Amino acid sequence: MTRPATDTVLAVRDLRTFFHGEGHVVKAVDGVSFDVRRGETLAIVGESGSGKSVACLSALRLVPSPPAFHPSGEVLHGGRDLLVMPEREIERLRGDRLAMIFQDPLSALNPYLTVARQLTEVLEVHRSASPAAARREAISMLERVGIADAAHRIDHHPHQFSGGMRQRVMIAMALLCRPEVLFADEPTTALDVTIQAQILALVAELRRELGMAVVLVTHDLGVVAGAADRVAVMYAGRIVEEGTVEEIFARPLHPYTRGLLASTPQIDMPDRGLLAAIPGLPPDPAHLPVGCPFQPRCDRAVDRCRQASPQMAVFTTSHRVACLEAGEAP
Amino acid sequence: MNVPAASGDGGATTLVAGSSLWADAWRRLRRNRLAVASAVTILALACACLAGPWLIAATWGHDEQSQDLASGPRPPSWEHPFGTDFYGRDLLVRVLAGGRVSLTVGLLAALVAATIGTLYGAVASYAGGLIDAVMMRAVDVLYALPYMFLVIILVTILGKSLLLVFLALGAVGWLLTARVVRGQVLSLKEREFILAARSLGTPAHDIVLRHLIPNVIGPVIVTFTLSVPSMILQEAFLSFLGLGIQAPRPSLGALISDGAGQMLVFWWTLVFPGGLMAVLLFALNFLGDGLRDALDPRLER
């Protein structure tokens, strides 16, 4: 395992999150390691069910256990392992140093409480702010994320906001304490395309302004190309390739990454060009194939792929891949 | 849960200024005529029960205990609008005084039950796992014991006073509320906003008190308004056994059970207390329905 670099704000090491199923174990996250560096955006890309959301929730220890358990793994922040610290201490970090925004801002906001109540609560919990001071700060944060007439709108309930505005409220709530790492779990999936761009621009702007790191979970490679510095590609609970955004897009090494890129529509595609699709379906995490989890769908699979699961191999200093055939890529 | 989206253009902007949950609920409740009529009825009856006996005593000089054996059971007349009972006591003043006792016992016992039940159910459900299992098995055990038996033991041990009657009823009556709340919280705690609150470092007690309980207040209020009538009926049963309200003092239940024994001869002794009880129960149910609708901010049409 590599030692975290000095500008690493969060280091995830060999994280495994398993769930007890009926008579079997579901390996949702199966040995994931990544670093999040100050001020960067790390995108975690993968299909539905690849374990990218669970990996993020596990890093904040938000997966209820039981039924989940961690057979191995460390999540290091400030020299301490989040997975073993007392609940009271991790509560102090969540929302303060580490925050998260969710896919659907309507269901992520409490329908019964005004936006004011939900925002000031964060400041009261972490900063012991007086109600008046918390309200002032909440209003200025709402203004910062682009909510017009924030002093008046703050007393509304979530259902009185539009989808994009709700996501702005959610972002304001997560950023109130100026966290070092913001986990964004598909923050634009539930929004219109035009709103998506606005929200991503806002997150990028706030990232620069506050110097925080962003972990962007998405299945949208367009979003990745525009917003990320580094990319980690997840498949069946593992990271199969990791590199800078240029490396991943210009020189993808893993057959799965290549398949993902080939299946993304391009504006300059020839007329009536058919989109490539990866054959087959993602594996059931309760019954993973033997060897490389991607081998049943892989057009380059050879016998040794069916025998042992490939380890991460360093390709360049920033580019790593878990594929036995990657070195001989065309 | 299906959430009607705010209607497109200006739906969000035309809404009136931000207002609290309660102000919003009040605005919606006022638009529900049946609920308003019920609330007015309950208030009017409560006022009549509170002030009536005192006014009658001041005007005609008889209270709920003054007997006049000579004017035995008489049908309603100008002098005694609800008639008189076997001992010549004015039935109007007795019904009003009985209503006062019944309403007090019903409301306070239901309030005690709702408070205990909500906290217990929410804590058990949010804690989950072993704590939940142990807490809910305790509820099952209490549920399996004969309910009245428990109340009777409590009243016998603690003594016979009005205060203790409603404490005993409330202390046993929270079981249903606890189950209702636990069921609601079980689904609520899987909702994303609870995860979001946890992701922001909200401590468990804040999640229970500030995020979960406001979301279950609707079902709790419905259970509450439905348990008021049942508390009133149980108080009547206790009084019938001689463990509740003591003999010369009236309660609605006691008056009804007296009246039921002689309804074929002296119909008015059943019809008036029974009528008041029926009106109260209807009004409480309609008001409960109205409150449930009003307290759900997503039902905005």
XYZ file of C-alpha atoms in Angstrom:
631
model
C 0.000 0.000 0.000
C 1.245 3.458 -0.832
C 1.620 5.964 1.962
C -0.724 8.956 1.716
C 0.973 12.019 0.259
C 1.131 15.181 2.367
C -1.685 16.949 0.535
C -3.979 13.945 0.898
C -7.054 14.896 2.912
C -8.686 11.490 2.807
C -7.073 8.131 2.130
C -9.169 5.035 1.606
C -7.217 1.790 1.939
C -8.441 -1.668 0.931
C -12.026 -0.842 1.887
C -14.453 -3.735 1.814
C -18.168 -3.355 2.509
C -20.083 -6.616 2.527
C -23.726 -7.227 3.285
C -25.209 -10.352 4.764
C -27.699 -11.657 2.248
C -29.859 -14.739 2.512
C -27.313 -17.511 2.783
C -24.582 -15.592 0.987
C -22.485 -12.470 1.304
C -22.970 -9.544 -1.074
C -19.637 -7.902 -1.809
C -20.748 -4.362 -2.628
C -17.288 -2.854 -2.181
C -14.400 -5.282 -2.493
C -10.980 -3.840 -1.748
C -11.110 -0.232 -2.873
C -8.201 2.177 -2.316
C -7.988 5.806 -3.366
C -6.605 9.120 -2.192
C -8.405 12.416 -2.219
C -6.059 15.398 -2.447
C -6.669 18.926 -1.294
C -8.537 21.006 -3.856
C -8.949 18.306 -6.493
C -12.008 16.649 -7.963
C -11.875 12.876 -8.013
C -14.587 11.295 -10.104
C -15.722 7.773 -9.298
C -17.351 6.336 -12.422
C -19.220 3.109 -12.910
C -22.494 1.498 -13.847
C -25.402 1.196 -11.428
C -24.534 -1.382 -8.804
C -20.781 -1.057 -9.234
C -20.499 -0.025 -5.593
C -19.553 3.611 -6.120
C -22.265 5.047 -3.849
C -21.701 2.413 -1.172
C -17.969 3.181 -1.251
C -18.690 6.852 -0.522
C -21.235 6.109 2.176
C -18.790 3.652 3.752
C -16.056 6.289 3.785
C -18.352 8.418 5.958
C -19.490 5.309 7.865
C -23.081 5.946 6.850
C -23.907 2.381 5.803
C -25.954 0.871 8.615
C -24.167 -2.006 10.253
C -25.685 -4.558 10.602
C -26.464 -5.594 7.837
C -23.203 -4.176 6.436
C -19.762 -5.062 7.729
C -16.210 -4.188 6.814
C -13.881 -7.237 6.681
C -10.980 -4.902 5.955
C -10.246 -1.277 5.260
C -9.151 2.024 6.634
C -10.466 5.494 5.916
C -7.757 7.876 7.059
C -8.443 11.514 7.731
C -6.086 13.662 9.780
C -4.142 10.588 10.817
C -7.168 8.791 12.230
C -9.230 5.882 10.939
C -12.877 6.879 10.533
C -14.013 3.267 10.500
C -13.007 2.601 14.101
C -13.456 5.939 15.865
C -16.356 6.325 18.339
C -19.719 7.332 16.821
C -19.683 10.641 18.695
C -16.402 11.669 17.091
C -17.371 10.765 13.560
C -20.594 12.743 14.060
C -18.405 15.730 14.816
C -16.542 15.286 11.521
C -19.574 14.703 9.345
C -21.037 17.943 8.098
C -18.015 19.799 9.426
C -14.830 18.398 7.805
C -16.565 15.886 5.524
C -19.915 16.540 3.892
C -22.136 14.895 1.346
C -24.771 15.857 -1.182
C -27.255 13.463 -2.710
C -28.872 12.570 -5.986
C -32.416 13.644 -5.255
C -32.505 16.875 -3.259
C -36.241 16.596 -2.652
C -35.946 13.376 -0.725
C -32.713 14.512 0.929
C -34.405 17.491 2.571
C -36.829 17.011 5.428
C -40.271 17.899 4.029
C -41.586 19.045 7.402
C -38.876 21.532 8.288
C -38.201 24.908 6.740
C -34.904 25.398 4.970
C -33.936 27.745 7.814
C -34.389 25.027 10.436
C -32.350 22.529 8.433
C -29.489 24.912 7.700
C -29.175 26.457 11.134
C -29.229 23.019 12.744
C -25.874 22.221 11.097
C -24.310 25.371 12.533
C -25.851 24.811 15.938
C -24.513 21.251 16.045
C -20.964 21.973 14.847
C -20.347 25.595 15.718
C -22.648 26.048 18.736
C -23.808 29.166 16.897
C -26.547 31.318 18.390
C -29.834 31.133 16.448
C -29.440 34.672 15.118
C -25.843 34.172 13.990
C -26.675 30.803 12.442
C -29.523 32.383 10.512
C -27.321 35.187 9.195
C -24.692 32.719 8.083
C -27.283 30.421 6.490
C -28.730 33.346 4.518
C -25.315 34.409 3.264
C -24.527 30.826 2.214
C -27.848 30.600 0.353
C -26.975 33.831 -1.434
C -23.561 32.379 -2.238
C -25.103 29.345 -3.959
C -27.313 31.612 -6.021
C -30.687 31.675 -4.288
C -32.310 35.010 -4.990
C -34.064 36.748 -2.117
C -32.472 34.316 0.332
C -33.513 36.236 3.445
C -37.132 35.607 2.491
C -36.810 32.189 0.825
C -35.016 30.679 3.831
C -38.341 30.338 5.639
C -39.873 28.217 2.890
C -40.295 24.472 2.933
C -38.338 22.283 0.481
C -41.407 21.573 -1.686
C -41.671 25.279 -2.435
C -38.353 25.204 -4.324
C -37.685 23.939 -7.850
C -35.377 20.947 -8.392
C -32.279 22.977 -9.204
C -32.916 25.354 -6.311
C -33.323 22.424 -3.943
C -29.936 21.073 -4.985
C -28.498 24.527 -4.325
C -30.044 24.441 -0.855
C -28.535 20.990 -0.297
C -25.123 22.266 -1.398
C -25.429 25.296 0.883
C -26.258 22.969 3.770
C -23.254 20.746 3.083
C -20.868 23.679 2.714
C -21.955 25.723 5.745
C -19.012 24.512 7.818
C -16.577 24.711 4.893
C -15.663 21.014 4.687
C -12.338 19.678 3.419
C -14.006 16.940 1.394
C -17.396 17.071 -0.291
C -18.856 13.783 -1.475
C -21.318 14.398 -4.298
C -23.360 11.286 -5.040
C -24.734 11.811 -8.556
C -25.662 15.401 -7.699
C -27.081 16.190 -11.125
C -28.798 12.952 -12.124
C -32.240 14.125 -11.004
C -31.918 17.523 -12.699
C -32.554 18.976 -16.156
C -29.543 19.170 -18.454
C -29.381 22.969 -18.312
C -29.562 22.918 -14.517
C -26.904 20.172 -14.400
C -24.316 22.463 -15.963
C -25.171 25.266 -13.545
C -24.861 22.995 -10.508
C -21.539 21.545 -11.684
C -20.186 25.033 -12.350
C -21.300 26.090 -8.891
C -19.585 23.119 -7.243
C -16.367 23.822 -9.189
C -16.483 27.485 -8.218
C -17.008 26.718 -4.531
C -14.271 24.091 -4.662
C -11.768 26.690 -5.817
C -13.034 29.288 -3.389
C -12.988 27.028 -0.329
C -10.043 24.881 -1.409
C -11.977 21.719 -0.704
C -11.706 18.353 -2.408
C -14.707 16.930 -4.236
C -15.450 13.249 -4.707
C -17.892 13.163 -7.578
C -19.810 9.928 -7.994
C -21.406 9.659 -11.415
C -22.124 7.385 -14.326
C -22.017 10.275 -16.757
C -18.682 10.476 -18.565
C -19.604 13.874 -19.983
C -19.771 15.209 -16.427
C -16.421 13.564 -15.656
C -14.648 15.122 -18.642
C -15.860 18.576 -17.689
C -15.459 18.508 -13.937
C -12.838 16.015 -12.772
C -9.071 16.131 -12.277
C -8.679 12.428 -11.654
C -10.930 9.477 -12.404
C -11.411 6.124 -10.710
C -13.400 3.578 -12.714
C -15.305 1.075 -10.593
C -16.598 -2.316 -11.674
C -18.173 -4.972 -9.445
C -17.046 -3.304 -6.238
C -13.433 -2.724 -7.290
C -11.486 0.076 -8.863
C -10.319 -1.300 -12.196
C -8.531 1.792 -13.465
C -7.412 5.069 -12.007
C -5.699 8.032 -13.628
C -5.877 11.685 -14.518
C -8.795 12.701 -16.659
C -6.461 13.115 -19.683
C -5.005 9.630 -19.221
C -8.385 7.985 -18.874
C -9.901 9.674 -21.888
C -6.820 9.652 -24.140
C -5.280 6.312 -23.219
C -7.789 4.044 -21.473
C -6.080 0.802 -20.492
C -8.828 -1.375 -19.077
C -11.200 -3.006 -21.575
C -14.109 -1.887 -19.397
C -13.011 1.759 -19.490
C -12.602 1.497 -23.250
C -16.088 0.013 -23.484
C -17.549 2.824 -21.381
C -15.890 5.474 -23.538
C -17.001 3.781 -26.743
C -20.592 3.710 -25.538
C -20.678 7.474 -24.919
C -22.353 9.420 -27.719
C -20.083 11.967 -29.431
C -21.337 15.094 -31.139
C -18.920 14.543 -34.049
C -19.936 10.933 -34.563
C -20.533 9.900 -38.183
C -24.165 9.980 -39.305
C -26.278 7.059 -38.122
C -23.261 5.654 -36.348
C -24.419 3.010 -33.903
C -23.413 3.385 -30.276
C -21.187 0.599 -29.111
C -22.503 -1.347 -26.119
C -20.667 -3.584 -23.695
C -22.158 -7.066 -24.141
C -23.726 -8.791 -21.167
C -24.784 -7.435 -17.793
C -22.821 -6.353 -14.704
C -22.293 -9.345 -12.422
C -24.491 -10.027 -9.418
C -22.362 -8.893 -6.443
C -23.559 -11.946 -4.512
C -22.162 -14.335 -7.149
C -19.053 -12.793 -8.693
C -17.349 -14.737 -11.476
C -14.071 -16.484 -10.727
C -10.975 -14.529 -11.701
C -11.340 -11.042 -13.124
C -14.929 -9.851 -12.498
C -15.085 -8.391 -16.008
C -13.850 -11.480 -17.888
C -17.289 -12.872 -18.901
C -17.957 -9.640 -20.819
C -14.423 -8.955 -21.952
C -13.440 -9.466 -25.620
C -9.766 -9.764 -24.668
C -10.165 -12.343 -21.928
C -7.667 -15.210 -21.989
C -7.372 -18.291 -19.797
C -5.379 -16.680 -16.999
C -8.152 -14.013 -16.614
C -10.459 -16.827 -15.509
C -8.052 -18.062 -12.864
C -6.906 -15.164 -10.708
C -8.284 -11.736 -10.010
C -5.850 -9.109 -11.338
C -4.095 -6.743 -8.939
C -3.645 -3.020 -9.481
C -0.522 -2.459 -11.565
C 1.192 0.909 -11.813
C 1.377 2.082 -15.419
C 2.596 5.643 -14.925
C 2.919 7.472 -11.586
C -0.693 8.597 -11.822
C -2.165 5.809 -13.934
C -2.993 2.415 -12.444
C -4.983 -0.440 -13.896
C -6.170 -3.863 -12.744
C -5.996 -5.913 -15.929
C -3.627 -8.670 -16.933
C -3.898 -7.845 -20.629
C -3.608 -4.075 -20.203
C 0.106 -3.916 -20.927
C -0.430 -5.309 -24.397
C -3.100 -2.775 -25.267
C -3.010 -1.670 -28.922
C -44.277 8.463 -1.672
C -45.694 10.453 -4.518
C -44.980 14.100 -4.196
C -46.892 16.412 -6.481
C -44.320 18.716 -8.004
C -44.850 22.421 -7.534
C -46.930 23.393 -10.551
C -44.558 24.664 -13.242
C -44.522 28.370 -13.885
C -44.546 30.503 -10.848
C -45.899 27.708 -8.682
C -43.071 28.342 -6.281
C -43.028 32.104 -6.551
C -46.732 32.790 -6.083
C -46.775 30.986 -2.775
C -47.186 33.349 0.107
C -44.317 34.317 2.305
C -42.543 31.635 4.227
C -44.502 30.454 7.170
C -44.000 27.892 9.851
C -45.379 24.375 9.712
C -48.057 25.369 12.204
C -49.086 28.530 10.395
C -49.356 26.558 7.163
C -51.340 23.833 8.882
C -53.662 26.397 10.421
C -54.293 27.951 7.015
C -55.143 24.554 5.515
C -57.294 23.576 8.492
C -59.395 26.718 8.149
C -60.307 25.723 4.609
C -61.766 22.414 5.837
C -65.326 23.311 6.852
C -66.153 20.038 8.540
C -63.027 20.225 10.695
C -63.706 23.843 11.600
C -67.320 23.023 12.503
C -66.071 20.118 14.630
C -63.496 22.277 16.377
C -66.148 24.907 17.094
C -68.512 22.212 18.400
C -65.849 20.762 20.689
C -64.918 24.198 21.971
C -68.557 25.160 22.531
C -69.297 21.904 24.358
C -66.131 22.248 26.421
C -67.100 25.804 27.396
C -70.649 24.684 28.235
C -69.284 21.840 30.363
C -66.875 24.176 32.134
C -69.180 27.133 32.784
C -72.613 25.488 32.563
C -72.843 23.860 35.991
C -71.650 27.061 37.666
C -74.120 29.246 35.714
C -77.028 26.938 36.503
C -76.101 26.867 40.156
C -75.984 30.677 40.167
C -79.301 31.035 38.282
C -81.536 28.217 39.581
C -79.666 27.254 42.685
C -79.215 23.547 42.018
C -75.980 21.741 41.237
C -75.242 18.241 39.955
C -75.684 16.748 43.414
C -78.784 18.546 44.739
C -81.544 16.030 45.172
C -85.268 16.615 45.292
C -86.884 13.215 45.722
C -90.385 14.681 45.315
C -89.707 15.764 41.726
C -88.553 12.200 40.939
C -87.854 11.187 37.373
C -89.584 13.830 35.246
C -89.395 14.231 31.465
C -87.855 17.389 29.993
C -89.686 20.585 30.910
C -88.990 24.347 30.934
C -87.682 24.078 34.458
C -85.475 21.046 33.734
C -84.696 21.065 29.980
C -83.112 17.580 30.095
C -85.551 16.265 32.714
C -84.609 14.888 36.121
C -83.290 11.533 37.256
C -84.532 9.047 39.828
C -83.390 11.223 42.724
C -84.869 14.363 41.244
C -81.472 15.748 40.228
C -81.437 18.084 37.240
C -80.095 16.099 34.276
C -78.822 19.122 32.323
C -76.400 20.109 35.032
C -75.404 16.487 35.583
C -74.703 15.932 31.864
C -72.604 19.093 31.690
C -70.640 18.246 34.830
C -70.191 14.682 33.578
C -68.983 15.979 30.230
C -66.398 18.058 32.044
C -65.016 15.042 33.891
C -65.067 12.842 30.794
C -63.402 15.415 28.569
C -60.674 16.077 31.125
C -59.944 12.419 31.654
C -60.125 11.635 27.933
C -57.883 14.483 26.789
C -55.280 14.180 29.516
C -55.079 10.378 29.368
C -54.782 10.488 25.572
C -52.104 13.176 25.864
C -50.092 11.111 28.358
C -50.460 8.068 26.109
C -49.477 9.929 22.938
C -46.382 11.480 24.532
C -45.052 8.251 26.014
C -45.964 6.230 22.930
C -44.366 8.620 20.431
C -41.063 8.880 22.256
C -40.910 5.162 22.979
C -41.805 4.088 19.440
C -39.447 6.566 17.778
C -36.500 5.687 19.999
C -37.017 1.935 19.603
C -37.355 2.124 15.861
C -34.463 4.496 15.254
C -32.123 2.562 17.539
C -33.079 -0.644 15.749
C -31.498 -4.067 16.263
C -31.432 -5.499 19.755
C -32.709 -2.353 21.500
C -35.725 -2.262 19.188
C -36.383 -5.984 19.711
C -36.241 -5.729 23.501
C -38.353 -2.559 23.661
C -41.043 -3.898 21.341
C -41.189 -7.309 23.047
C -41.878 -5.393 26.276
C -44.773 -3.716 24.457
C -46.008 -7.130 23.273
C -45.962 -8.462 26.824
C -47.944 -5.477 28.100
C -50.301 -5.851 25.154
C -50.916 -9.483 25.997
C -51.894 -8.704 29.592
C -55.545 -7.795 30.020
C -55.554 -4.034 29.627
C -58.281 -3.292 32.152
C -56.685 -5.611 34.649
C -53.540 -3.461 34.572
C -55.524 -0.261 34.958
C -57.476 -1.735 37.849
C -54.258 -2.799 39.596
C -52.751 0.632 39.065
C -55.848 2.419 40.374
C -56.080 0.072 43.354
C -52.441 0.610 44.276
C -52.311 4.327 43.605
C -55.721 5.255 44.996
C -58.954 6.602 43.574
C -58.545 10.132 42.346
C -59.321 11.815 39.059
C -55.624 12.519 38.483
C -54.705 8.878 39.001
C -57.460 7.632 36.710
C -56.034 9.448 33.734
C -52.447 8.609 34.673
C -53.357 4.938 34.837
C -55.252 5.031 31.550
C -52.441 6.946 29.863
C -49.710 4.746 31.285
C -51.325 1.724 29.700
C -52.818 3.339 26.595
C -49.527 4.309 24.929
C -48.956 0.848 23.497
C -50.918 1.450 20.305
C -49.252 4.825 19.682
C -45.826 3.257 20.218
C -46.567 0.640 17.580
C -47.974 3.131 15.095
C -44.986 5.447 15.549
C -42.481 2.613 15.328
C -43.980 1.466 12.040
C -43.855 4.984 10.605
C -40.292 5.598 11.758
C -39.193 2.264 10.341
C -39.969 3.496 6.837
C -38.982 7.102 7.536
C -35.506 6.270 8.726
C -34.717 4.708 5.356
C -35.605 7.969 3.628
C -32.758 9.957 2.207
C -33.256 13.033 4.356
C -32.411 11.028 7.455
C -29.240 9.840 5.720
C -28.579 13.452 4.730
C -29.066 14.617 8.311
C -26.649 11.931 9.471
C -24.169 12.924 6.778
C -24.210 16.409 8.300
C -23.322 15.076 11.737
C -26.726 15.467 13.383
C -26.636 13.496 16.657
C -29.140 10.682 17.172
C -31.301 12.515 19.721
C -31.670 15.483 17.352
C -32.619 13.142 14.521
C -35.345 11.564 16.657
C -36.687 14.809 18.105
C -36.255 17.217 15.182
C -36.468 15.038 12.084
C -38.480 11.917 12.884
C -41.121 13.094 15.362
C -42.333 16.069 13.262
C -42.805 13.606 10.411
C -44.993 11.264 12.456
C -47.096 13.979 14.086
C -49.910 13.346 11.589
C -50.505 9.682 12.493
C -49.953 10.537 16.172
C -52.690 13.176 16.060
C -55.047 10.756 14.347
C -54.309 8.091 16.956
C -54.707 10.749 19.649
C -58.136 11.923 18.500
C -59.272 8.326 18.142
C -57.989 7.414 21.585
C -59.819 10.293 23.317
C -63.215 8.588 22.833
C -61.833 5.220 23.875
C -60.314 6.791 27.011
C -63.710 8.321 27.773
C -65.348 4.910 27.410
C -62.749 3.259 29.608
C -63.179 5.885 32.279
C -66.888 5.045 32.153
C -66.096 1.381 32.687
C -63.824 2.174 35.635
C -66.511 4.378 37.140
C -69.009 1.561 36.656
C -66.698 -0.732 38.660
C -66.500 1.900 41.346
C -62.838 2.620 40.699
C -63.170 5.822 38.734
C -65.334 8.821 39.461
C -67.079 8.311 42.785
C -70.839 7.953 42.967
C -72.524 11.313 43.508
C -70.166 13.013 41.026
C -71.308 12.315 37.476
C -69.328 11.339 34.404
C -70.767 10.742 30.957
C -70.042 7.027 31.139
C -71.688 6.664 34.516
C -74.745 8.640 33.341
C -75.069 6.482 30.224
C -74.835 3.234 32.146
C -77.502 4.545 34.581
C -79.678 5.634 31.686
C -79.238 2.386 29.776
C -80.829 0.491 32.683
C -84.018 2.516 32.511
C -84.206 3.685 28.912
C -87.568 2.069 28.167
C -89.222 4.018 30.973
C -87.195 7.207 31.371
C -85.765 7.630 27.853
C -84.321 11.102 28.579
C -81.834 9.677 31.097
C -80.075 7.870 28.227
C -80.708 10.163 25.252
C -79.098 13.332 26.635
C -75.795 11.982 27.996
C -75.631 9.542 25.056
C -76.293 12.376 22.610
C -73.549 14.559 24.082
C -71.113 11.649 23.956
C -72.003 10.867 20.324
C -71.623 14.503 19.243
C -68.250 14.721 21.010
C -66.962 11.526 19.428
C -68.053 12.547 15.930
C -66.496 15.982 16.294
C -63.228 14.545 17.608
C -62.992 12.145 14.685
C -63.707 14.800 12.052
C -61.237 17.166 13.678
C -58.622 14.408 13.728
C -59.065 13.803 10.011
C -58.860 17.508 9.304
C -55.712 17.899 11.376
C -54.044 14.996 9.628
C -54.662 16.578 6.240
C -53.639 20.008 7.452
C -50.373 18.831 8.984
C -49.078 17.251 5.792
C -47.394 20.027 3.814
C -47.242 17.841 0.715
C -51.017 17.629 0.363
C -51.113 21.237 -0.881
C -53.513 21.400 -3.794
